[in-house]
Short mmCIF file of C-alpha atoms in Angstrom, two decimals:
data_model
loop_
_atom_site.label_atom_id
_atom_site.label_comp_id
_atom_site.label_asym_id
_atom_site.label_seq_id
_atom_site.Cartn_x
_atom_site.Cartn_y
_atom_site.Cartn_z
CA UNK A 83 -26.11 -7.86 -51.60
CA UNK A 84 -27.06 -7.29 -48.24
CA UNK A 85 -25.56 -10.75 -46.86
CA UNK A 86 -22.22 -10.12 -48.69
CA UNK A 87 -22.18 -6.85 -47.02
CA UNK A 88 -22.88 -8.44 -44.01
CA UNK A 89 -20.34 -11.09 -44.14
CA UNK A 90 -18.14 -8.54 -44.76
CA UNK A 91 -18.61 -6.65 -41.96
CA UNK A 92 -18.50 -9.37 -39.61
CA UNK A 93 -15.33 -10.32 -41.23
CA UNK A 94 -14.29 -6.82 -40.65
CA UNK A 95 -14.98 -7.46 -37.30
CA UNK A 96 -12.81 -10.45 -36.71
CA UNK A 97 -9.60 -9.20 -38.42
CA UNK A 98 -10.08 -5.64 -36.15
CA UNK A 99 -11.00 -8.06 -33.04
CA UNK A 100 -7.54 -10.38 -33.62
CA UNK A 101 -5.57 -7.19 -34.25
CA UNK A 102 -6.13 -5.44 -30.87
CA UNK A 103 -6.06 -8.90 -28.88
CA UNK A 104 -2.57 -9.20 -30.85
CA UNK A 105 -1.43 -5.73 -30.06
CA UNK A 106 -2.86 -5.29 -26.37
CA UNK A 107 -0.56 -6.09 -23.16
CA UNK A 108 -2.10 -7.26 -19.73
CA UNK A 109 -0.50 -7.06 -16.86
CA UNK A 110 -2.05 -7.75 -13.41
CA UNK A 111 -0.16 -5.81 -10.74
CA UNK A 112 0.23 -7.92 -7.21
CA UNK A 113 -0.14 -5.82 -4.26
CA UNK A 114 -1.28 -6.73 -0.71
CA UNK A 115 -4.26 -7.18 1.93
CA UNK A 116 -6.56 -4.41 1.07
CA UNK A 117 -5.99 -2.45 4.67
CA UNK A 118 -2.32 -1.80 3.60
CA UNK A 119 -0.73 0.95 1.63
CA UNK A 120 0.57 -1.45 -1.19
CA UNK A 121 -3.63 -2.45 -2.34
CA UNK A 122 -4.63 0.89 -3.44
CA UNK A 123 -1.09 2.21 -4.49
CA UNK A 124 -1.24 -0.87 -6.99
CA UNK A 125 -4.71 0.25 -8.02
CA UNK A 126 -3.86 4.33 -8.56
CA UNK A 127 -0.60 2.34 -10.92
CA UNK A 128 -2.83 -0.08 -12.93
CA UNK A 129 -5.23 3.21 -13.62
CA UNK A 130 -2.28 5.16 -14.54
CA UNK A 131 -0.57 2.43 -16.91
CA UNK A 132 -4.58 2.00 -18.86
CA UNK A 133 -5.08 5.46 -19.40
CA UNK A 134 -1.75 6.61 -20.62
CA UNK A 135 0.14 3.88 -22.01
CA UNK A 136 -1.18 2.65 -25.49
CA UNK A 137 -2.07 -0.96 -25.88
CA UNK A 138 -1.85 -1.65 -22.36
CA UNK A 139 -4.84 -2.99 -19.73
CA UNK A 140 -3.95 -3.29 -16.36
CA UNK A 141 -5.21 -4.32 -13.37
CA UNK A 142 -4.68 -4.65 -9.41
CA UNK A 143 -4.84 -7.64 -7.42
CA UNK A 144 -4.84 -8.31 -3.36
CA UNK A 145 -2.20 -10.69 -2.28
CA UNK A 146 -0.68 -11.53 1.02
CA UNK A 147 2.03 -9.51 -0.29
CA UNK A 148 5.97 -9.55 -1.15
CA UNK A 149 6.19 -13.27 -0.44
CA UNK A 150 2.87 -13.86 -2.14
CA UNK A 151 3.92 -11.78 -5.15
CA UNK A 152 7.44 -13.17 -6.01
CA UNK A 153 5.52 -16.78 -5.79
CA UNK A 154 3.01 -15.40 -8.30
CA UNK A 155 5.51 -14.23 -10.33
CA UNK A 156 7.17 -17.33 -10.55
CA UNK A 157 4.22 -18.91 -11.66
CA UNK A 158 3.30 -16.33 -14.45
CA UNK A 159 -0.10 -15.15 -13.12
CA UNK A 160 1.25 -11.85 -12.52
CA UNK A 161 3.57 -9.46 -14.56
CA UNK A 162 4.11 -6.57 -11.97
CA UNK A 163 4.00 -6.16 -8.10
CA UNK A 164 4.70 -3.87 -5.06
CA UNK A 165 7.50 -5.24 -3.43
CA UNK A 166 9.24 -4.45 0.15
CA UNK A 167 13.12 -5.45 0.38
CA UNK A 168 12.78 -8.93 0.16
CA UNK A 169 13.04 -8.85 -3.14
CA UNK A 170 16.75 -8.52 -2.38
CA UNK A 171 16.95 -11.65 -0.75
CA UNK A 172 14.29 -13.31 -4.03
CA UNK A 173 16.62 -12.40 -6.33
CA UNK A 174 19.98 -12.72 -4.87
CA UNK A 175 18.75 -16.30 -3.11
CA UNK A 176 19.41 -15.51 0.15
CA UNK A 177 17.84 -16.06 4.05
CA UNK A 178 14.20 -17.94 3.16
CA UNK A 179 15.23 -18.03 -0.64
CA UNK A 180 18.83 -19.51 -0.09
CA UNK A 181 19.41 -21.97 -3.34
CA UNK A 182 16.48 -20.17 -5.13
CA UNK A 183 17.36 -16.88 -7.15
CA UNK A 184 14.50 -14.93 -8.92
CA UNK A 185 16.71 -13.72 -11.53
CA UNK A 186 13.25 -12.89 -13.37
CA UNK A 187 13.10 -10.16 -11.64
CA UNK A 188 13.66 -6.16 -12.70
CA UNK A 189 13.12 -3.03 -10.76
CA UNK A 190 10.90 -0.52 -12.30
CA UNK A 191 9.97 2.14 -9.31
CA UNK A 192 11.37 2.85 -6.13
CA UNK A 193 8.63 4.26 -3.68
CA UNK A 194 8.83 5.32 -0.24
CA UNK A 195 10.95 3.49 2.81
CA UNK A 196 8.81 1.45 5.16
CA UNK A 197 9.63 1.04 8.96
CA UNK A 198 8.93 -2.09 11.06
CA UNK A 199 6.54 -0.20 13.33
CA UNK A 200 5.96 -2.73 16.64
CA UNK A 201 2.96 -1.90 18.78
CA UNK A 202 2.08 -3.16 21.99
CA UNK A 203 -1.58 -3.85 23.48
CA UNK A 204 -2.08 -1.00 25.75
CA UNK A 205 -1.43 -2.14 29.81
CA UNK A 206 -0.11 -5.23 28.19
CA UNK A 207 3.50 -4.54 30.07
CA UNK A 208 5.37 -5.18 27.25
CA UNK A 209 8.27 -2.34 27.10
CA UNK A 210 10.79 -4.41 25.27
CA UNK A 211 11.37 -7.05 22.51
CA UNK A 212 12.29 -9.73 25.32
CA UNK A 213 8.92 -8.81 26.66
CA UNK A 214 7.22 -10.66 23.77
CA UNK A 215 8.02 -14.55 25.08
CA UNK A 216 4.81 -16.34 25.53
CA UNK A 217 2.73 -13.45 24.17
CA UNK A 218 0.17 -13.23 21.41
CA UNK A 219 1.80 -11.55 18.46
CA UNK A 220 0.30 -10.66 15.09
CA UNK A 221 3.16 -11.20 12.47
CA UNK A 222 1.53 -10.92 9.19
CA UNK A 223 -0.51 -12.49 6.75
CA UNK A 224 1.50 -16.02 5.67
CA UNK A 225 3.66 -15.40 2.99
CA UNK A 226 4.17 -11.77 3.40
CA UNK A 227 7.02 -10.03 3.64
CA UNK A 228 5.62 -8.72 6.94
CA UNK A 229 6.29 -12.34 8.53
CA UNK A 230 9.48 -12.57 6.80
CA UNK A 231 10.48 -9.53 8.46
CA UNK A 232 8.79 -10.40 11.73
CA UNK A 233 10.73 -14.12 12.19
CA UNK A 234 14.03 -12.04 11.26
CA UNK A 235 13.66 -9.46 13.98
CA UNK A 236 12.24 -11.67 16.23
CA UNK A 237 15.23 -13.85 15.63
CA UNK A 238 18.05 -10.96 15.79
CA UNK A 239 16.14 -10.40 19.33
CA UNK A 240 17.29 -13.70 20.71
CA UNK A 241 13.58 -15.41 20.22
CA UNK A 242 12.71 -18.53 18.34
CA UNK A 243 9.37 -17.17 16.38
CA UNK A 244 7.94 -20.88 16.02
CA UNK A 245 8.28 -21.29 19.78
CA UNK A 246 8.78 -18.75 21.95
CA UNK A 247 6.21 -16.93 21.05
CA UNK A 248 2.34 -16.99 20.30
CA UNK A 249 1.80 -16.34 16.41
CA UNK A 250 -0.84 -15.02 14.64
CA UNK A 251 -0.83 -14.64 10.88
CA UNK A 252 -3.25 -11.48 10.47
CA UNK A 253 -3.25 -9.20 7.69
CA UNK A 254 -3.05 -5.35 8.05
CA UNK A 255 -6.86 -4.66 8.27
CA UNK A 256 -7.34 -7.63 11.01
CA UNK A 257 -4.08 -6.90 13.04
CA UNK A 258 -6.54 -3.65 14.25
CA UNK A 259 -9.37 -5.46 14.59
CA UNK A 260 -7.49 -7.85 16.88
CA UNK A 261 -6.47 -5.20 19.44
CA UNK A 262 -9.69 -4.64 19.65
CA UNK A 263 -11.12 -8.07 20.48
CA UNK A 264 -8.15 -8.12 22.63
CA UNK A 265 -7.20 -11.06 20.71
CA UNK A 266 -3.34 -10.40 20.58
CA UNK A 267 -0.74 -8.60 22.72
CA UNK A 268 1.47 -7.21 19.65
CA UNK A 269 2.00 -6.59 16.50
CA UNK A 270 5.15 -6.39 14.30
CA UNK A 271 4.10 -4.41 11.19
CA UNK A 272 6.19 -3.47 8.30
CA UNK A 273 4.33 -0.56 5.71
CA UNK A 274 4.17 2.47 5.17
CA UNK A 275 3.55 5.27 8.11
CA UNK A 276 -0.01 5.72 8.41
CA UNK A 277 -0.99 2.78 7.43
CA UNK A 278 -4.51 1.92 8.42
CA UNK A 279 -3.61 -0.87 10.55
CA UNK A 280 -1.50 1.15 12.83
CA UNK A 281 -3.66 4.19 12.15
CA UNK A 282 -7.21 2.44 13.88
CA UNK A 283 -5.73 1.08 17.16
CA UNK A 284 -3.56 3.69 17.98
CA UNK A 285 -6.70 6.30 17.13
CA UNK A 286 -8.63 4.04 19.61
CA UNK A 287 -6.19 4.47 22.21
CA UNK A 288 -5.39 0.44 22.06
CA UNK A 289 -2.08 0.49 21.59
CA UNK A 290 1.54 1.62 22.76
CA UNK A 291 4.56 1.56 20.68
CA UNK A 292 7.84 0.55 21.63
CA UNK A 293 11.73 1.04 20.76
CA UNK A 294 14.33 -1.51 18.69
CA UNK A 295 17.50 -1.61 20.49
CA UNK A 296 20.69 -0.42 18.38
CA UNK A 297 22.47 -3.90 19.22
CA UNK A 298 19.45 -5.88 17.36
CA UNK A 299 18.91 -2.94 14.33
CA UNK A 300 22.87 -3.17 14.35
CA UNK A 301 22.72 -6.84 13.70
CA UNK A 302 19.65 -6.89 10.90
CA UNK A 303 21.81 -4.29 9.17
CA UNK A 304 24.51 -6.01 9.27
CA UNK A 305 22.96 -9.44 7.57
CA UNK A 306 20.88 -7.87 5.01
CA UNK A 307 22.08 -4.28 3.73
CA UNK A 308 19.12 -3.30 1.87
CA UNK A 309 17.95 -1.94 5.90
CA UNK A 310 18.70 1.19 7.13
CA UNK A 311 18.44 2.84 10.95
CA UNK A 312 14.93 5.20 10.89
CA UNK A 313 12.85 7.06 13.64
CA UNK A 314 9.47 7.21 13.71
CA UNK A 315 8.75 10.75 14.45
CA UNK A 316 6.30 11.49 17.43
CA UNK A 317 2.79 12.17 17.26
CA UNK A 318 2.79 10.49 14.00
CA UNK A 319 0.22 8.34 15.51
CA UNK A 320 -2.24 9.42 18.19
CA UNK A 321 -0.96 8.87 21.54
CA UNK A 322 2.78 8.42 20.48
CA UNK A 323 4.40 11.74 22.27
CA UNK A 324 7.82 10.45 21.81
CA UNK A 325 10.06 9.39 18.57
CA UNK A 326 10.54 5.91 18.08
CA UNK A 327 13.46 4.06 17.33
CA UNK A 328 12.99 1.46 14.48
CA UNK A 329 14.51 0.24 10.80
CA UNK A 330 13.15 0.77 7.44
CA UNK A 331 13.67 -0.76 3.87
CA UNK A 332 12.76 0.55 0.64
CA UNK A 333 9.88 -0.95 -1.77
CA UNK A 334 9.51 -0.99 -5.10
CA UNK A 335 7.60 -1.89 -8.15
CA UNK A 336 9.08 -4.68 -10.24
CA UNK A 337 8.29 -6.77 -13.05
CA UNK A 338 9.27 -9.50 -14.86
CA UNK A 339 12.24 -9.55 -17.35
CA UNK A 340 9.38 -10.61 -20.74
CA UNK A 341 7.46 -7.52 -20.51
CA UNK A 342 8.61 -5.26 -24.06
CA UNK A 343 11.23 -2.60 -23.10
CA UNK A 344 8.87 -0.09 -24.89
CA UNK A 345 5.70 -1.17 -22.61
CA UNK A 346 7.95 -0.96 -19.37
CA UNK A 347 9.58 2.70 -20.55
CA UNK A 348 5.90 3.90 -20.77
CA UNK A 349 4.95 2.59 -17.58
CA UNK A 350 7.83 4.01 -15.58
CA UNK A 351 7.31 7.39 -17.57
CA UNK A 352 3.44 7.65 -17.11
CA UNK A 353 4.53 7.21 -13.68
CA UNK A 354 6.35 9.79 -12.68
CA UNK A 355 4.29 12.27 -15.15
CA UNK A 356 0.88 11.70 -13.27
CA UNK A 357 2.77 11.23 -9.30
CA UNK A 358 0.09 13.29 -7.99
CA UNK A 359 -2.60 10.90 -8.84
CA UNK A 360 -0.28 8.51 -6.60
CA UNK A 361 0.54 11.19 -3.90
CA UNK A 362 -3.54 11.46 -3.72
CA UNK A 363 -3.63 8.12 -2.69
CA UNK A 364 -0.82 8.24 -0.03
CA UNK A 365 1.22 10.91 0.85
CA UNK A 366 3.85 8.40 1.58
CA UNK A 367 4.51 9.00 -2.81
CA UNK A 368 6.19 11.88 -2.36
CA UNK A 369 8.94 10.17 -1.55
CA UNK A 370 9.05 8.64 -4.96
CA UNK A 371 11.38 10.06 -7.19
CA UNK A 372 13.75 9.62 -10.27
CA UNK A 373 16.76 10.09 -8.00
CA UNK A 374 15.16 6.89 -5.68
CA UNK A 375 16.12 4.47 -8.78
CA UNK A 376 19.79 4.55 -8.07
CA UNK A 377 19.00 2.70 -4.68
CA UNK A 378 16.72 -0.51 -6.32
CA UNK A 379 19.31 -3.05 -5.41
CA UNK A 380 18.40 -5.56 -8.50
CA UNK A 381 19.17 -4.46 -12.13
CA UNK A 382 17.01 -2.41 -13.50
CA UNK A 383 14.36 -3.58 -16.45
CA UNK A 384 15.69 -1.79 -19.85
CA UNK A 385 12.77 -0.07 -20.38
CA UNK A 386 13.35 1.77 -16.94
CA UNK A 387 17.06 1.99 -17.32
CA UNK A 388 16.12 3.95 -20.85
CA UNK A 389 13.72 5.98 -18.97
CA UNK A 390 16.35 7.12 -15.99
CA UNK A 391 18.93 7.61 -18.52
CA UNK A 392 17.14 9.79 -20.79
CA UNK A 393 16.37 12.23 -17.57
CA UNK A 394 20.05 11.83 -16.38
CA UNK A 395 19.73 10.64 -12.80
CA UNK A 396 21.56 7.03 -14.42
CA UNK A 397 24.21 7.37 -16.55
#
């Protein structure tokens, strides 16, 4: 009697085992280096998406970022990611992905705009882009969407990233370190602002930041229209008295086009229901709101577009 029970129960165990691998979704969210704003947003997300949407088990992962994540994508190893606007240029095939559209792709979230924020080594005597020839410059981790950005400012300025300038692929976290170690003379970053790797060397006094002209933000506009003129308020940073004059993009969360529509409703819902989590994170997620989908430049995953249209910001 008490091995048929036992059989039983172990049997019991199998079928309730198999049922909940059947019925559970994983997703692995790509983000970026972990001294970014994208890393822990991705995190505060994957928490969100465990705890309130049934059958779901998420989880964050550090990438080099956008680049990074559309490649992992591609690949199937992850489902979601944080994504700055070249995922435009991913989907649509265009600049670096000319001849290869990511039509896999679907918006979910739009988030908060991110600036290309340039900083200079302090007593470096760089005041302007043309300044940078021959220098040092940190232009993101490879296959980020920080170097993409970099070559195609660097490019608008009238300077050929592969030569005319010194390179250095470093991540957020190590673009500060560098100013320290007086490794590099620059830095093009893209994030959010206050991102830690702006916020340490400016708090050290290391660095200077300088102004895009309108003739170069005119032209980046003008070649890829998901960009849009922005000023850097002053004192954002320490030692920045003065605005400065920049661009900014949106990001956004996307995912691929196989998650359920039910699973990706949930997850854009839970979302916006538990922000503050997010906004305790970064303040930079205050920006995100319902309103911000209307702006995600790819079509929308049906489980968002059911989400937006049941609130009424998408018709």
């Amino acid at each position: 009697m008490k091995k048929a029970v036992l059989v039983a129960l172990i049997f019991t165990l199998i079928i309730s085992t198999s049922a909940f691998a059947a019925e559970t979704t994983f997703i692995t969210i790509g983000t970026g280096s972990t001294g970014g704003t994208y890393y822990p947003v991705g995190a505060g997300l994957a928490k969100i998406w465990t705890d309130h949407v049934p059958n779901l088990k998420a989880d964050a992962q550090s990438t080099g970022g956008t680049v990074h994540n559309i490649q992992l994508m591609e690949k199937k190893e992850i489902q979601a990611a944080t994504m700055d606007n070249n995922y435009y240029n991913a989907y649509n095939g265009l600049l670096k992905y000319k001849g290869q559209e990511h039509k896999y792709l679907r918006g979910v979230l739009p988030l908060y705009p991110e600036p290309v924020q340039i900083m200079v080594a302090k007593g470096s005597g760089i005041k302007s882009l043309k300044d940078l020839k021959g220098k040092r410059i940190s232009i993101g981790a490879v296959a980020s969407g920080t170097e993409l950005s970099a070559r195609e400012l660097l490019l608008a300025a009238g300077l050929d990233p592969d030569k005319d300038i010194k390179g250095e692929n470093l991540g957020v976290g190590d673009t500060g370190s560098a100013f320290a170690d007086k490794h590099i003379d620059a830095a093009v970053m893209l994030g959010a602002l206050g991102m830690g790797g702006v916020v340490e060397p400016s708090t050290l006094g290391l660095v200077e930041f300088i102004d895009i002209p309108d003739d170069v933000i005119e032209k980046i506009i003008n070649q890829s229209p998901y960009w849009f003129r922005f000023t850097i308020p002053a004192n954002t940073y320490k030692g920045q008295p003065n605005p400065v004059k920049t661009y900014a993009g949106p990001n956004i969360i996307t995912v691929t086009a196989e998650i359920p529509e039910d699973t990706v409703y949930q997850m854009t819902k839970s979302a916006f229901e538990n922000k503050k989590d997010l906004v305790a994170i970064s303040a930079n997620l205050q920006n995100m709101t319902e309103e911000g989908a209307k702006n995600i430049m790819i079509p929308l995953h049906p489980g968002a577009l059911k989400y937006y249209k049941e609130i009424g910001v998408i018709k």
